[in-house]
mmCIF file of C-alpha atoms in Angstrom:
data_model
loop_
_atom_site.group_PDB
_atom_site.id
_atom_site.type_symbol
_atom_site.label_atom_id
_atom_site.label_comp_id
_atom_site.label_asym_id
_atom_site.label_seq_id
_atom_site.Cartn_x
_atom_site.Cartn_y
_atom_site.Cartn_z
ATOM 1 C CA MET Y 435 -24.462 -17.763 -36.469
ATOM 2 C CA LEU Y 436 -21.541 -20.155 -36.044
ATOM 3 C CA LYS Y 437 -19.120 -17.671 -37.603
ATOM 4 C CA MET Y 438 -20.466 -14.901 -35.345
ATOM 5 C CA ALA Y 439 -19.969 -17.088 -32.282
ATOM 6 C CA GLU Y 440 -16.428 -17.912 -33.400
ATOM 7 C CA SER Y 441 -15.753 -14.223 -33.999
ATOM 8 C CA LYS Y 442 -16.954 -13.337 -30.509
ATOM 9 C CA SER Y 443 -14.875 -16.164 -29.050
ATOM 10 C CA ASP Y 444 -11.783 -14.936 -30.897
ATOM 11 C CA LEU Y 445 -12.402 -11.394 -29.684
ATOM 12 C CA PHE Y 446 -12.805 -12.598 -26.102
ATOM 13 C CA ASN Y 447 -9.588 -14.614 -26.296
ATOM 14 C CA SER Y 448 -7.724 -11.648 -27.771
ATOM 15 C CA VAL Y 449 -8.893 -9.337 -24.991
ATOM 16 C CA LYS Y 450 -8.090 -11.963 -22.361
ATOM 17 C CA THR Y 451 -4.591 -12.372 -23.798
ATOM 18 C CA ILE Y 452 -3.969 -8.635 -23.686
ATOM 19 C CA LEU Y 453 -5.226 -8.328 -20.108
ATOM 20 C CA THR Y 454 -3.241 -11.289 -18.775
ATOM 21 C CA SER Y 455 -0.072 -11.209 -20.882
ATOM 22 C CA ALA Y 456 3.381 -10.409 -19.495
ATOM 23 C CA GLU Y 457 4.401 -9.385 -23.023
ATOM 24 C CA THR Y 458 1.751 -6.670 -22.948
ATOM 25 C CA VAL Y 459 3.186 -5.319 -19.690
ATOM 26 C CA ALA Y 460 6.692 -5.436 -21.193
ATOM 27 C CA ARG Y 461 5.490 -3.466 -24.239
ATOM 28 C CA ILE Y 462 3.974 -0.847 -21.931
ATOM 29 C CA GLN Y 463 7.311 -0.594 -20.142
ATOM 30 C CA ASN Y 464 9.086 -0.207 -23.496
ATOM 31 C CA PHE Y 465 6.638 2.515 -24.549
ATOM 32 C CA PHE Y 466 7.529 4.535 -21.453
ATOM 33 C CA GLY Y 467 11.273 3.935 -21.841
ATOM 34 C CA VAL Y 468 12.072 0.877 -19.699
ATOM 35 C CA TYR Y 469 14.089 -1.760 -21.559
ATOM 36 C CA ARG Y 470 15.420 -5.077 -20.356
ATOM 37 C CA ILE Y 471 18.994 -5.870 -21.357
ATOM 38 C CA ASP Y 472 20.009 -9.500 -21.690
ATOM 39 C CA GLU Y 473 23.459 -10.633 -20.572
ATOM 40 C CA GLU Y 474 24.831 -11.020 -24.102
ATOM 41 C CA LYS Y 475 23.824 -7.532 -25.167
ATOM 42 C CA LYS Y 476 25.062 -6.101 -21.879
ATOM 43 C CA SER Y 477 28.493 -7.685 -22.422
ATOM 44 C CA ARG Y 478 28.710 -6.269 -25.937
ATOM 45 C CA GLU Y 479 27.734 -2.806 -24.717
ATOM 46 C CA SER Y 480 30.256 -3.059 -21.879
ATOM 47 C CA GLU Y 481 33.027 -3.839 -24.329
ATOM 48 C CA THR Y 482 31.913 -1.048 -26.633
ATOM 49 C CA ASN Y 483 31.371 1.634 -24.013
ATOM 50 C CA GLY Y 484 34.032 0.508 -21.544
ATOM 51 C CA HIS Y 485 31.611 0.236 -18.663
ATOM 52 C CA SER Y 486 28.695 -1.843 -17.468
ATOM 53 C CA ILE Y 487 25.141 -0.649 -17.648
ATOM 54 C CA ALA Y 488 24.801 -1.509 -13.981
ATOM 55 C CA ASN Y 489 27.507 0.989 -13.062
ATOM 56 C CA GLY Y 490 25.961 3.934 -14.819
ATOM 57 C CA GLU Y 491 22.592 3.732 -16.470
ATOM 58 C CA GLY Y 492 20.637 1.075 -14.618
ATOM 59 C CA ASN Y 493 20.208 -0.844 -11.413
ATOM 60 C CA HIS Y 494 20.639 -4.508 -10.509
ATOM 61 C CA TYR Y 495 17.660 -6.565 -9.488
ATOM 62 C CA ALA Y 496 18.470 -10.083 -8.461
ATOM 63 C CA THR Y 497 16.655 -13.344 -8.107
ATOM 64 C CA SER Y 498 17.757 -15.158 -4.984
ATOM 65 C CA THR Y 499 17.361 -18.919 -5.221
ATOM 66 C CA LYS Y 500 18.077 -21.881 -2.966
ATOM 67 C CA ILE Y 501 18.629 -24.208 -5.916
ATOM 68 C CA ARG Y 502 21.395 -23.596 -8.446
ATOM 69 C CA ASN Y 503 20.451 -22.435 -11.924
ATOM 70 C CA VAL Y 504 16.797 -21.821 -11.048
ATOM 71 C CA ILE Y 505 15.407 -18.541 -12.236
ATOM 72 C CA VAL Y 506 12.345 -17.310 -10.393
ATOM 73 C CA THR Y 507 9.971 -16.038 -13.033
ATOM 74 C CA SER Y 508 6.633 -16.118 -11.273
ATOM 75 C CA VAL Y 509 5.377 -15.192 -7.851
ATOM 76 C CA SER Y 510 3.742 -18.588 -7.411
ATOM 77 C CA GLU Y 511 7.093 -20.357 -7.826
ATOM 78 C CA CYS Y 512 8.718 -17.774 -5.601
ATOM 79 C CA LEU Y 513 6.229 -18.360 -2.825
ATOM 80 C CA GLN Y 514 6.161 -22.123 -3.098
ATOM 81 C CA GLN Y 515 9.961 -22.411 -2.891
ATOM 82 C CA ASP Y 516 10.561 -19.396 -0.602
ATOM 83 C CA LYS Y 517 12.508 -17.631 -3.352
ATOM 84 C CA CYS Y 518 11.854 -13.991 -4.037
ATOM 85 C CA TYR Y 519 13.370 -11.084 -5.875
ATOM 86 C CA THR Y 520 15.623 -8.908 -3.766
ATOM 87 C CA GLN Y 521 17.215 -5.631 -4.739
ATOM 88 C CA THR Y 522 20.986 -5.435 -4.483
ATOM 89 C CA ASN Y 523 23.749 -2.936 -5.110
ATOM 90 C CA GLY Y 524 25.865 -5.438 -6.964
ATOM 91 C CA ASN Y 525 27.005 -7.341 -3.844
ATOM 92 C CA SER Y 526 25.376 -10.630 -2.983
ATOM 93 C CA SER Y 527 23.988 -10.979 0.514
ATOM 94 C CA ASP Y 528 22.778 -14.508 -0.146
ATOM 95 C CA LYS Y 529 24.027 -17.592 1.630
ATOM 96 C CA ALA Y 530 26.927 -19.561 0.134
ATOM 97 C CA ASP Y 531 26.271 -21.505 -3.073
ATOM 98 C CA HIS Y 532 23.230 -19.418 -3.966
ATOM 99 C CA HIS Y 533 22.877 -18.599 -7.651
ATOM 100 C CA GLN Y 534 21.837 -15.128 -8.769
ATOM 101 C CA THR Y 535 20.327 -14.003 -12.037
ATOM 102 C CA HIS Y 536 20.411 -10.255 -12.556
ATOM 103 C CA VAL Y 537 17.696 -8.465 -14.442
ATOM 104 C CA ASN Y 538 19.575 -5.641 -16.140
ATOM 105 C CA TYR Y 539 17.655 -2.763 -17.643
ATOM 106 C CA ARG Y 540 17.962 0.808 -18.780
ATOM 107 C CA ILE Y 541 15.748 3.869 -18.363
ATOM 108 C CA GLU Y 542 15.485 6.061 -21.444
ATOM 109 C CA ASN Y 543 12.919 8.610 -20.259
ATOM 110 C CA TYR Y 544 13.383 9.949 -16.748
ATOM 111 C CA ILE Y 545 10.314 12.192 -16.927
ATOM 112 C CA TRP Y 546 8.100 9.102 -17.018
ATOM 113 C CA TYR Y 547 10.345 7.382 -14.490
ATOM 114 C CA TYR Y 548 9.963 10.045 -11.802
ATOM 115 C CA LEU Y 549 6.280 10.586 -12.579
ATOM 116 C CA PHE Y 550 5.513 6.906 -12.049
ATOM 117 C CA GLN Y 551 7.774 6.795 -9.005
ATOM 118 C CA PHE Y 552 5.424 9.392 -7.528
ATOM 119 C CA GLY Y 553 2.414 7.374 -8.694
ATOM 120 C CA ALA Y 554 3.729 4.299 -6.907
ATOM 121 C CA PHE Y 555 4.386 6.401 -3.790
ATOM 122 C CA LEU Y 556 0.660 7.222 -3.637
ATOM 123 C CA GLY Y 557 0.011 3.597 -2.683
ATOM 124 C CA ASP Y 558 3.002 2.918 -0.434
ATOM 125 C CA ASP Y 559 3.359 2.858 3.361
ATOM 126 C CA LEU Y 560 5.303 6.130 3.459
ATOM 127 C CA PHE Y 561 2.362 7.874 1.814
ATOM 128 C CA TYR Y 562 -0.038 6.555 4.464
ATOM 129 C CA TYR Y 563 2.271 7.699 7.271
ATOM 130 C CA THR Y 564 2.460 11.249 5.917
ATOM 131 C CA PHE Y 565 -0.794 11.932 4.059
ATOM 132 C CA MET Y 566 -3.241 10.687 6.688
ATOM 133 C CA PRO Y 567 -1.711 12.518 9.700
ATOM 134 C CA PHE Y 568 -1.496 15.666 7.580
ATOM 135 C CA TRP Y 569 -5.235 15.506 6.910
ATOM 136 C CA PHE Y 570 -5.992 14.794 10.561
ATOM 137 C CA PHE Y 571 -3.889 17.656 11.887
ATOM 138 C CA ASN Y 572 -4.422 20.243 9.161
ATOM 139 C CA ILE Y 573 -7.292 19.632 6.749
ATOM 140 C CA ASN Y 574 -10.466 17.978 8.037
ATOM 141 C CA LEU Y 575 -11.146 15.215 10.534
ATOM 142 C CA TRP Y 576 -14.687 14.502 9.325
ATOM 143 C CA VAL Y 577 -13.475 13.465 5.878
ATOM 144 C CA ILE Y 578 -10.234 11.628 6.627
ATOM 145 C CA ARG Y 579 -11.589 9.400 9.393
ATOM 146 C CA ARG Y 580 -14.217 8.046 7.001
ATOM 147 C CA VAL Y 581 -11.574 7.586 4.312
ATOM 148 C CA ILE Y 582 -9.458 5.591 6.776
ATOM 149 C CA LEU Y 583 -12.425 3.412 7.735
ATOM 150 C CA ILE Y 584 -12.978 2.637 4.040
ATOM 151 C CA TRP Y 585 -9.237 2.060 3.591
ATOM 152 C CA GLY Y 586 -9.108 -0.473 6.429
ATOM 153 C CA VAL Y 587 -12.079 -2.461 5.126
ATOM 154 C CA PHE Y 588 -11.020 -2.409 1.468
ATOM 155 C CA MET Y 589 -7.400 -3.304 2.135
ATOM 156 C CA TYR Y 590 -8.491 -6.365 4.086
ATOM 157 C CA VAL Y 591 -10.669 -7.450 1.174
ATOM 158 C CA GLY Y 592 -7.911 -6.807 -1.366
ATOM 159 C CA GLN Y 593 -5.073 -8.402 0.588
ATOM 160 C CA SER Y 594 -7.028 -11.511 1.552
ATOM 161 C CA SER Y 595 -8.249 -11.875 -2.045
ATOM 162 C CA LYS Y 596 -4.630 -12.167 -3.170
ATOM 163 C CA GLU Y 597 -4.117 -15.143 -0.867
ATOM 164 C CA ILE Y 598 -7.332 -16.812 -1.995
ATOM 165 C CA LEU Y 599 -6.884 -16.281 -5.754
ATOM 166 C CA LYS Y 600 -3.089 -16.903 -5.790
ATOM 167 C CA TRP Y 601 -2.670 -15.063 -9.103
ATOM 168 C CA PRO Y 602 1.068 -14.681 -9.860
ATOM 169 C CA ARG Y 603 2.707 -11.437 -10.899
ATOM 170 C CA PRO Y 604 4.068 -10.933 -14.439
ATOM 171 C CA LYS Y 605 7.024 -13.139 -15.366
ATOM 172 C CA SER Y 606 10.509 -11.800 -15.804
ATOM 173 C CA PRO Y 607 11.606 -12.036 -18.555
ATOM 174 C CA PRO Y 608 10.060 -10.325 -20.451
ATOM 175 C CA VAL Y 609 8.952 -7.905 -17.688
ATOM 176 C CA VAL Y 610 11.428 -5.778 -15.733
ATOM 177 C CA PRO Y 611 10.373 -5.942 -12.041
ATOM 178 C CA LEU Y 612 11.211 -2.475 -10.706
ATOM 179 C CA GLU Y 613 9.812 -3.190 -7.221
ATOM 180 C CA PRO Y 614 10.989 -6.755 -6.540
ATOM 181 C CA ARG Y 615 9.993 -6.651 -2.865
ATOM 182 C CA TYR Y 616 6.372 -7.113 -3.941
ATOM 183 C CA PHE Y 617 7.194 -10.525 -5.393
ATOM 184 C CA LYS Y 618 6.723 -11.799 -1.844
ATOM 185 C CA GLU Y 619 2.983 -11.632 -2.458
ATOM 186 C CA TYR Y 620 0.455 -12.423 -5.165
ATOM 187 C CA GLY Y 621 -0.892 -9.845 -7.592
ATOM 188 C CA MET Y 622 -4.681 -10.138 -8.004
ATOM 189 C CA PRO Y 623 -6.211 -7.667 -7.323
ATOM 190 C CA SER Y 624 -3.836 -4.713 -7.339
ATOM 191 C CA THR Y 625 -4.193 -3.104 -3.908
ATOM 192 C CA HIS Y 626 -2.249 -0.084 -5.207
ATOM 193 C CA ALA Y 627 -5.022 0.364 -7.765
ATOM 194 C CA MET Y 628 -7.599 -0.050 -5.002
ATOM 195 C CA VAL Y 629 -5.950 2.626 -2.835
ATOM 196 C CA GLY Y 630 -5.451 4.858 -5.880
ATOM 197 C CA THR Y 631 -9.204 4.653 -6.444
ATOM 198 C CA LEU Y 632 -10.639 4.705 -2.937
ATOM 199 C CA ILE Y 633 -8.713 7.688 -1.534
ATOM 200 C CA PRO Y 634 -9.434 10.328 -4.223
ATOM 201 C CA PHE Y 635 -12.958 9.138 -5.000
ATOM 202 C CA SER Y 636 -13.894 8.731 -1.330
ATOM 203 C CA ILE Y 637 -12.802 12.317 -0.698
ATOM 204 C CA LEU Y 638 -14.734 13.407 -3.779
ATOM 205 C CA PHE Y 639 -17.942 11.558 -2.860
ATOM 206 C CA LEU Y 640 -17.761 12.657 0.800
ATOM 207 C CA THR Y 641 -17.382 16.354 -0.034
ATOM 208 C CA MET Y 642 -19.426 16.586 -3.231
ATOM 209 C CA GLY Y 643 -22.522 18.708 -2.577
ATOM 210 C CA LYS Y 644 -21.260 19.677 0.885
ATOM 211 C CA VAL Y 645 -18.208 21.756 -0.011
ATOM 212 C CA GLU Y 646 -18.326 24.329 -2.780
ATOM 213 C CA TYR Y 647 -15.926 23.492 -5.617
ATOM 214 C CA SER Y 648 -16.034 22.547 -9.303
ATOM 215 C CA ILE Y 649 -17.434 19.024 -9.571
ATOM 216 C CA PRO Y 650 -15.889 18.400 -13.031
ATOM 217 C CA MET Y 651 -12.522 19.544 -11.697
ATOM 218 C CA GLY Y 652 -12.939 17.218 -8.729
ATOM 219 C CA PHE Y 653 -13.611 14.252 -11.025
ATOM 220 C CA LEU Y 654 -10.666 15.249 -13.210
ATOM 221 C CA CYS Y 655 -8.304 15.340 -10.222
ATOM 222 C CA ALA Y 656 -9.603 12.023 -8.825
ATOM 223 C CA THR Y 657 -9.359 10.329 -12.227
ATOM 224 C CA SER Y 658 -5.848 11.688 -12.797
ATOM 225 C CA TRP Y 659 -4.792 10.320 -9.398
ATOM 226 C CA LEU Y 660 -6.346 6.953 -10.255
ATOM 227 C CA LEU Y 661 -4.678 6.720 -13.683
ATOM 228 C CA LEU Y 662 -1.284 7.770 -12.325
ATOM 229 C CA VAL Y 663 -1.304 5.013 -9.702
ATOM 230 C CA CYS Y 664 -2.613 2.361 -12.110
ATOM 231 C CA PHE Y 665 -0.105 3.124 -14.855
ATOM 232 C CA SER Y 666 2.701 3.147 -12.283
ATOM 233 C CA ARG Y 667 1.934 -0.518 -11.502
ATOM 234 C CA LEU Y 668 2.230 -1.440 -15.176
ATOM 235 C CA TYR Y 669 5.303 0.746 -15.685
ATOM 236 C CA LYS Y 670 7.034 -0.988 -12.777
ATOM 237 C CA GLY Y 671 6.075 -4.438 -14.054
ATOM 238 C CA MET Y 672 4.236 -5.395 -10.886
ATOM 239 C CA HIS Y 673 0.828 -6.282 -12.313
ATOM 240 C CA TYR Y 674 -0.996 -7.551 -15.343
ATOM 241 C CA ILE Y 675 -3.581 -5.170 -16.786
ATOM 242 C CA MET Y 676 -6.270 -7.504 -15.427
ATOM 243 C CA ASP Y 677 -4.992 -7.050 -11.845
ATOM 244 C CA VAL Y 678 -5.336 -3.292 -12.151
ATOM 245 C CA VAL Y 679 -8.749 -3.368 -13.849
ATOM 246 C CA VAL Y 680 -10.149 -5.739 -11.215
ATOM 247 C CA GLY Y 681 -8.682 -3.616 -8.411
ATOM 248 C CA VAL Y 682 -10.402 -0.477 -9.726
ATOM 249 C CA ALA Y 683 -13.712 -2.229 -10.476
ATOM 250 C CA LEU Y 684 -13.775 -3.971 -7.097
ATOM 251 C CA THR Y 685 -13.191 -0.659 -5.331
ATOM 252 C CA PHE Y 686 -16.113 1.062 -7.039
ATOM 253 C CA VAL Y 687 -18.373 -1.908 -6.240
ATOM 254 C CA LEU Y 688 -17.320 -1.827 -2.588
ATOM 255 C CA LEU Y 689 -17.769 1.966 -2.437
ATOM 256 C CA ALA Y 690 -21.338 1.558 -3.682
ATOM 257 C CA MET Y 691 -21.940 -1.075 -0.996
ATOM 258 C CA ILE Y 692 -20.351 0.732 1.974
ATOM 259 C CA PHE Y 693 -21.375 4.355 1.417
ATOM 260 C CA PRO Y 694 -25.029 3.919 2.499
ATOM 261 C CA PHE Y 695 -23.785 2.603 5.874
ATOM 262 C CA LEU Y 696 -20.695 4.779 6.282
ATOM 263 C CA ASP Y 697 -22.189 7.458 8.541
ATOM 264 C CA PHE Y 698 -23.806 4.828 10.749
ATOM 265 C CA MET Y 699 -20.534 2.888 11.072
ATOM 266 C CA ASP Y 700 -18.589 6.057 11.840
ATOM 267 C CA LYS Y 701 -21.063 7.228 14.482
ATOM 268 C CA PHE Y 702 -21.219 3.809 16.118
ATOM 269 C CA LEU Y 703 -17.431 3.457 16.324
ATOM 270 C CA THR Y 704 -16.960 6.923 17.813
ATOM 271 C CA THR Y 705 -19.884 7.025 20.268
ATOM 272 C CA ASP Y 706 -21.106 3.561 21.298
ATOM 273 C CA PRO Y 707 -19.844 2.516 24.768
ATOM 274 C CA GLN Y 708 -18.913 -0.964 23.527
ATOM 275 C CA ALA Y 709 -17.280 0.142 20.271
ATOM 276 C CA PRO Y 710 -13.585 -0.220 21.275
ATOM 277 C CA LEU Y 711 -14.109 -3.758 22.598
ATOM 278 C CA LEU Y 712 -16.117 -4.750 19.538
ATOM 279 C CA LEU Y 713 -13.514 -3.225 17.218
ATOM 280 C CA ALA Y 714 -10.682 -5.044 19.031
ATOM 281 C CA GLY Y 715 -12.604 -8.301 18.749
ATOM 282 C CA ILE Y 716 -13.217 -7.841 15.016
ATOM 283 C CA ILE Y 717 -9.549 -7.022 14.345
ATOM 284 C CA THR Y 718 -8.418 -10.039 16.382
ATOM 285 C CA PHE Y 719 -10.823 -12.371 14.572
ATOM 286 C CA LEU Y 720 -9.921 -11.105 11.092
ATOM 287 C CA SER Y 721 -6.188 -11.315 11.840
ATOM 288 C CA LEU Y 722 -6.278 -14.812 13.313
ATOM 289 C CA THR Y 723 -8.471 -16.186 10.509
ATOM 290 C CA TYR Y 724 -6.603 -14.431 7.686
ATOM 291 C CA PRO Y 725 -6.545 -16.835 4.702
ATOM 292 C CA SER Y 726 -2.773 -17.180 4.384
ATOM 293 C CA GLN Y 727 -2.084 -20.129 2.108
ATOM 294 C CA ARG Y 728 1.400 -20.949 3.389
ATOM 295 C CA GLY Y 729 1.071 -20.306 7.118
ATOM 296 C CA TRP Y 730 2.727 -16.902 6.695
ATOM 297 C CA SER Y 731 2.617 -14.175 4.090
ATOM 298 C CA SER Y 732 3.715 -10.566 3.884
ATOM 299 C CA THR Y 733 0.113 -9.624 3.072
ATOM 300 C CA ARG Y 734 -1.016 -10.951 6.468
ATOM 301 C CA GLU Y 735 1.630 -8.884 8.210
ATOM 302 C CA ASP Y 736 0.625 -5.741 6.299
ATOM 303 C CA THR Y 737 -3.074 -6.393 6.899
ATOM 304 C CA ILE Y 738 -2.618 -6.693 10.662
ATOM 305 C CA VAL Y 739 -0.791 -3.348 10.625
ATOM 306 C CA ILE Y 740 -3.548 -1.704 8.565
ATOM 307 C CA LEU Y 741 -6.341 -3.065 10.778
ATOM 308 C CA SER Y 742 -4.440 -2.042 13.918
ATOM 309 C CA ALA Y 743 -3.884 1.480 12.608
ATOM 310 C CA THR Y 744 -7.553 1.826 11.682
ATOM 311 C CA GLY Y 745 -8.631 0.508 15.082
ATOM 312 C CA SER Y 746 -6.260 2.812 16.984
ATOM 313 C CA ILE Y 747 -7.516 5.878 15.126
ATOM 314 C CA TYR Y 748 -11.143 5.104 15.902
ATOM 315 C CA THR Y 749 -10.295 4.239 19.497
ATOM 316 C CA SER Y 750 -8.628 7.632 19.896
ATOM 317 C CA LEU Y 751 -11.688 9.303 18.377
ATOM 318 C CA TRP Y 752 -13.906 7.354 20.799
ATOM 319 C CA LEU Y 753 -11.756 8.428 23.761
ATOM 320 C CA ASN Y 754 -11.860 12.051 22.702
ATOM 321 C CA HIS Y 755 -15.630 11.928 22.199
ATOM 322 C CA HIS Y 756 -16.213 10.570 25.697
ATOM 323 C CA PHE Y 757 -13.579 12.581 27.568
ATOM 324 C CA GLN Y 758 -13.503 15.717 25.391
ATOM 325 C CA TRP Y 759 -9.727 16.095 25.598
ATOM 326 C CA TYR Y 760 -9.440 18.087 22.359
ATOM 327 C CA PRO Y 761 -12.929 19.379 21.519
ATOM 328 C CA ASP Y 762 -11.612 22.168 19.304
ATOM 329 C CA ARG Y 763 -9.281 20.003 17.261
ATOM 330 C CA TYR Y 764 -11.482 16.911 16.941
ATOM 331 C CA ASN Y 765 -14.751 18.361 15.683
ATOM 332 C CA ASP Y 766 -17.192 17.325 12.987
ATOM 333 C CA HIS Y 767 -17.259 20.663 11.211
ATOM 334 C CA LEU Y 768 -17.120 20.456 7.427
ATOM 335 C CA PRO Y 769 -16.623 23.879 5.790
ATOM 336 C CA ASP Y 770 -18.996 24.898 3.016
ATOM 337 C CA ARG Y 771 -16.102 26.024 0.806
ATOM 338 C CA ILE Y 772 -12.372 25.438 0.386
ATOM 339 C CA ILE Y 773 -10.358 27.893 2.496
ATOM 340 C CA TRP Y 774 -6.857 28.355 1.118
ATOM 341 C CA PRO Y 775 -4.204 28.873 3.832
ATOM 342 C CA SER Y 776 -1.929 31.892 4.130
ATOM 343 C CA LEU Y 777 1.856 31.560 4.161
ATOM 344 C CA ALA Y 778 1.915 31.623 7.976
ATOM 345 C CA GLN Y 779 -0.753 28.946 8.107
ATOM 346 C CA CYS Y 780 1.243 26.797 5.650
ATOM 347 C CA VAL Y 781 4.263 27.014 7.944
ATOM 348 C CA ALA Y 782 2.116 26.036 10.930
ATOM 349 C CA MET Y 783 0.684 23.093 8.969
ATOM 350 C CA LEU Y 784 4.168 21.905 8.087
ATOM 351 C CA CYS Y 785 5.264 22.185 11.724
ATOM 352 C CA ARG Y 786 2.271 20.154 12.896
ATOM 353 C CA GLU Y 787 3.065 17.482 10.317
ATOM 354 C CA LEU Y 788 6.718 17.287 11.368
ATOM 355 C CA ILE Y 789 5.843 17.114 15.069
ATOM 356 C CA GLY Y 790 3.151 14.502 14.474
ATOM 357 C CA VAL Y 791 5.358 12.274 12.298
ATOM 358 C CA ALA Y 792 8.342 12.665 14.669
ATOM 359 C CA THR Y 793 6.139 11.713 17.629
ATOM 360 C CA THR Y 794 4.883 8.668 15.752
ATOM 361 C CA LEU Y 795 8.388 7.525 14.774
ATOM 362 C CA LEU Y 796 9.686 8.037 18.311
ATOM 363 C CA ALA Y 797 6.793 6.050 19.774
ATOM 364 C CA HIS Y 798 7.382 3.230 17.280
ATOM 365 C CA SER Y 799 11.122 3.095 18.030
ATOM 366 C CA ILE Y 800 10.391 2.753 21.758
ATOM 367 C CA ILE Y 801 7.406 0.394 21.688
ATOM 368 C CA LYS Y 802 8.739 -2.043 19.062
ATOM 369 C CA PRO Y 803 11.761 -3.362 21.050
ATOM 370 C CA ILE Y 804 9.709 -3.460 24.254
ATOM 371 C CA MET Y 805 7.098 -5.657 22.572
ATOM 372 C CA LEU Y 806 9.733 -7.958 21.091
ATOM 373 C CA GLU Y 807 11.450 -8.374 24.460
ATOM 374 C CA THR Y 808 8.099 -8.995 26.153
ATOM 375 C CA LEU Y 809 7.148 -11.701 23.649
ATOM 376 C CA SER Y 810 10.585 -13.267 23.942
ATOM 377 C CA PHE Y 811 10.102 -13.473 27.717
ATOM 378 C CA VAL Y 812 6.524 -14.769 27.522
ATOM 379 C CA TYR Y 813 7.301 -17.530 24.994
ATOM 380 C CA SER Y 814 10.877 -18.175 26.201
ATOM 381 C CA ILE Y 815 12.188 -17.998 22.647
ATOM 382 C CA GLU Y 816 14.592 -15.880 20.654
ATOM 383 C CA ILE Y 817 12.760 -13.398 18.469
ATOM 384 C CA ASN Y 818 14.278 -13.495 14.995
ATOM 385 C CA SER Y 819 13.145 -13.263 11.376
ATOM 386 C CA GLU Y 820 11.650 -16.752 11.524
ATOM 387 C CA THR Y 821 9.871 -16.615 14.889
ATOM 388 C CA LYS Y 822 8.394 -13.237 13.926
ATOM 389 C CA LYS Y 823 6.399 -15.131 11.304
ATOM 390 C CA TRP Y 824 4.618 -17.233 13.908
ATOM 391 C CA LEU Y 825 1.053 -15.993 14.221
ATOM 392 C CA SER Y 826 1.308 -16.204 18.014
ATOM 393 C CA VAL Y 827 4.173 -13.706 17.822
ATOM 394 C CA GLU Y 828 3.255 -11.672 14.760
ATOM 395 C CA PHE Y 829 -0.271 -10.755 15.826
ATOM 396 C CA PRO Y 830 0.399 -9.407 19.347
ATOM 397 C CA TYR Y 831 3.622 -7.774 18.171
ATOM 398 C CA LYS Y 832 1.996 -5.893 15.288
ATOM 399 C CA TYR Y 833 -1.384 -5.302 16.894
ATOM 400 C CA VAL Y 834 -0.164 -3.909 20.224
ATOM 401 C CA THR Y 835 2.687 -1.930 18.664
ATOM 402 C CA TYR Y 836 0.638 -0.172 16.004
ATOM 403 C CA THR Y 837 -2.367 0.323 18.269
ATOM 404 C CA LEU Y 838 -0.229 2.130 20.841
ATOM 405 C CA VAL Y 839 1.646 4.073 18.159
ATOM 406 C CA GLY Y 840 -1.656 5.200 16.629
ATOM 407 C CA LEU Y 841 -3.062 6.265 19.995
ATOM 408 C CA ILE Y 842 0.079 8.267 20.772
ATOM 409 C CA CYS Y 843 0.009 9.908 17.352
ATOM 410 C CA MET Y 844 -3.629 10.908 17.720
ATOM 411 C CA LEU Y 845 -3.670 11.866 21.408
ATOM 412 C CA VAL Y 846 -0.170 13.084 22.268
ATOM 413 C CA SER Y 847 0.522 15.086 19.100
ATOM 414 C CA PRO Y 848 -2.362 17.558 19.668
ATOM 415 C CA PHE Y 849 -1.070 18.126 23.198
ATOM 416 C CA LEU Y 850 2.372 18.949 21.791
ATOM 417 C CA PHE Y 851 0.769 21.322 19.268
ATOM 418 C CA SER Y 852 -0.857 23.209 22.128
ATOM 419 C CA LEU Y 853 2.423 23.426 24.027
ATOM 420 C CA VAL Y 854 4.179 25.172 21.125
ATOM 421 C CA GLY Y 855 1.209 27.306 20.128
ATOM 422 C CA LEU Y 856 0.116 25.421 17.038
#
C-alpha cells in the first residue's frame, strides 16, 4: 500500500511538473520551430554568417528594467517592480541608464508560425472588433448577442481571477516570449483559452438542434478552433499548460452554469424598462470593485472596456426593442438551415462590415479626445500615461467612450446601410 501511495504521489508530481514547467513550454516551442539563441551563440553565428540574427531571421524582444543588470524573468517580478517586456526594433526607447537584455530567437517553420499567429488573433482585440460586428450585420443577431453576453461575463471572471491568483507567466529563459505586451498581466487562467472555448462552443450549443447542420462537423470545427487558440498560447510562450487547461475547464463549467439562465437574462436585458439602469449600475460596481492588486493593472483597463462594450450592445438592443428603429435588421429570427450567400451577397456583407468598422473607428477617434479633455477640465489635471491609470479617470474615460462608440456602431451603422441600399 505504501509503495502504491508513493507511486501515485510520484505520478502526481510528474504531471504537476509538466503542467507548470517553463521547460515544457520551451520544448513545445522547439517542437514547432521556435528556438532561443543565447548571446554567445548569436555572436558566433554573426561572425560566421556575416550578419546578426536580429537583422534577418528573427526579431528583438527586450526586457526594460529600472535597475541595472536585472533581467525580468517572471511576470510577478515585472509587476512588482513595474518592469515589463517591450518589443523593439533594435532601438532603445527606454530612459537613460536603463539596461536591456534581448531575447534573440529564430523561427525554423513559418507554416506553424503563421498558423499560430492566426490562432492568437482569434483571442485578440482586433478579432473582437471585426468578428462581432460582422455577425451582427450579416449573420444572425439572435446568436451573437447571447455569445457577447457570455463573453462579457466570462472575461470578467477570467481577468479578475488573474489578479486574485497572481500566477506568473513562464520565465524567459528558457521560454521565448513572442507577445511580450502580455507580461503586463498575470497568466492564470488563460483568457485566450477561455475565449477560444466560449465563442465556438457557445455558437455550437446555441444553434445545435435549431439549425440543420452536421453535429459531428460542428464539434470538429469548434474543437479545432479551441485547439488552435490553446496551442498558440504555448507556441508564443505566454502560458504554462496549466493556465490553458484551467481556462478551458473553467469555461465549460461556466457554460454549464449560465446556459439554463441565458434566455431569461437576454430577454430581461432587452425588454425590461429598468434594464439599462441596472446594467449601468452592475458595470459601475464591477469596475470600481475590480480586484486589482497594485492599484492599477492592464486587466482592469481591458475589463472595463469589455463590460462597457457588452453594456452598450444590450442598451442598443433595448432601445431598438422599445422604439423599433430597425425592426427588420434587429429581429429574433433563427433560420432552420444554413443559407450560403451568393457572390453579390458576399460583396454586400463585406461592404456592411467595412462601413460598420469605419463608423466605429471614426466615432472612437472623435469621442476619445473629447472625453480626455473633459476629464482634464473636471479634475484640473493633465491627462497623461500616469493619470490615465487613476480609477477616477480610467473608469469614466473607458466606460463613457466605449459605451458611446458601441451605441453608434449598433444604431448609426444600420442607418448608413439603408442610405446606400445595403
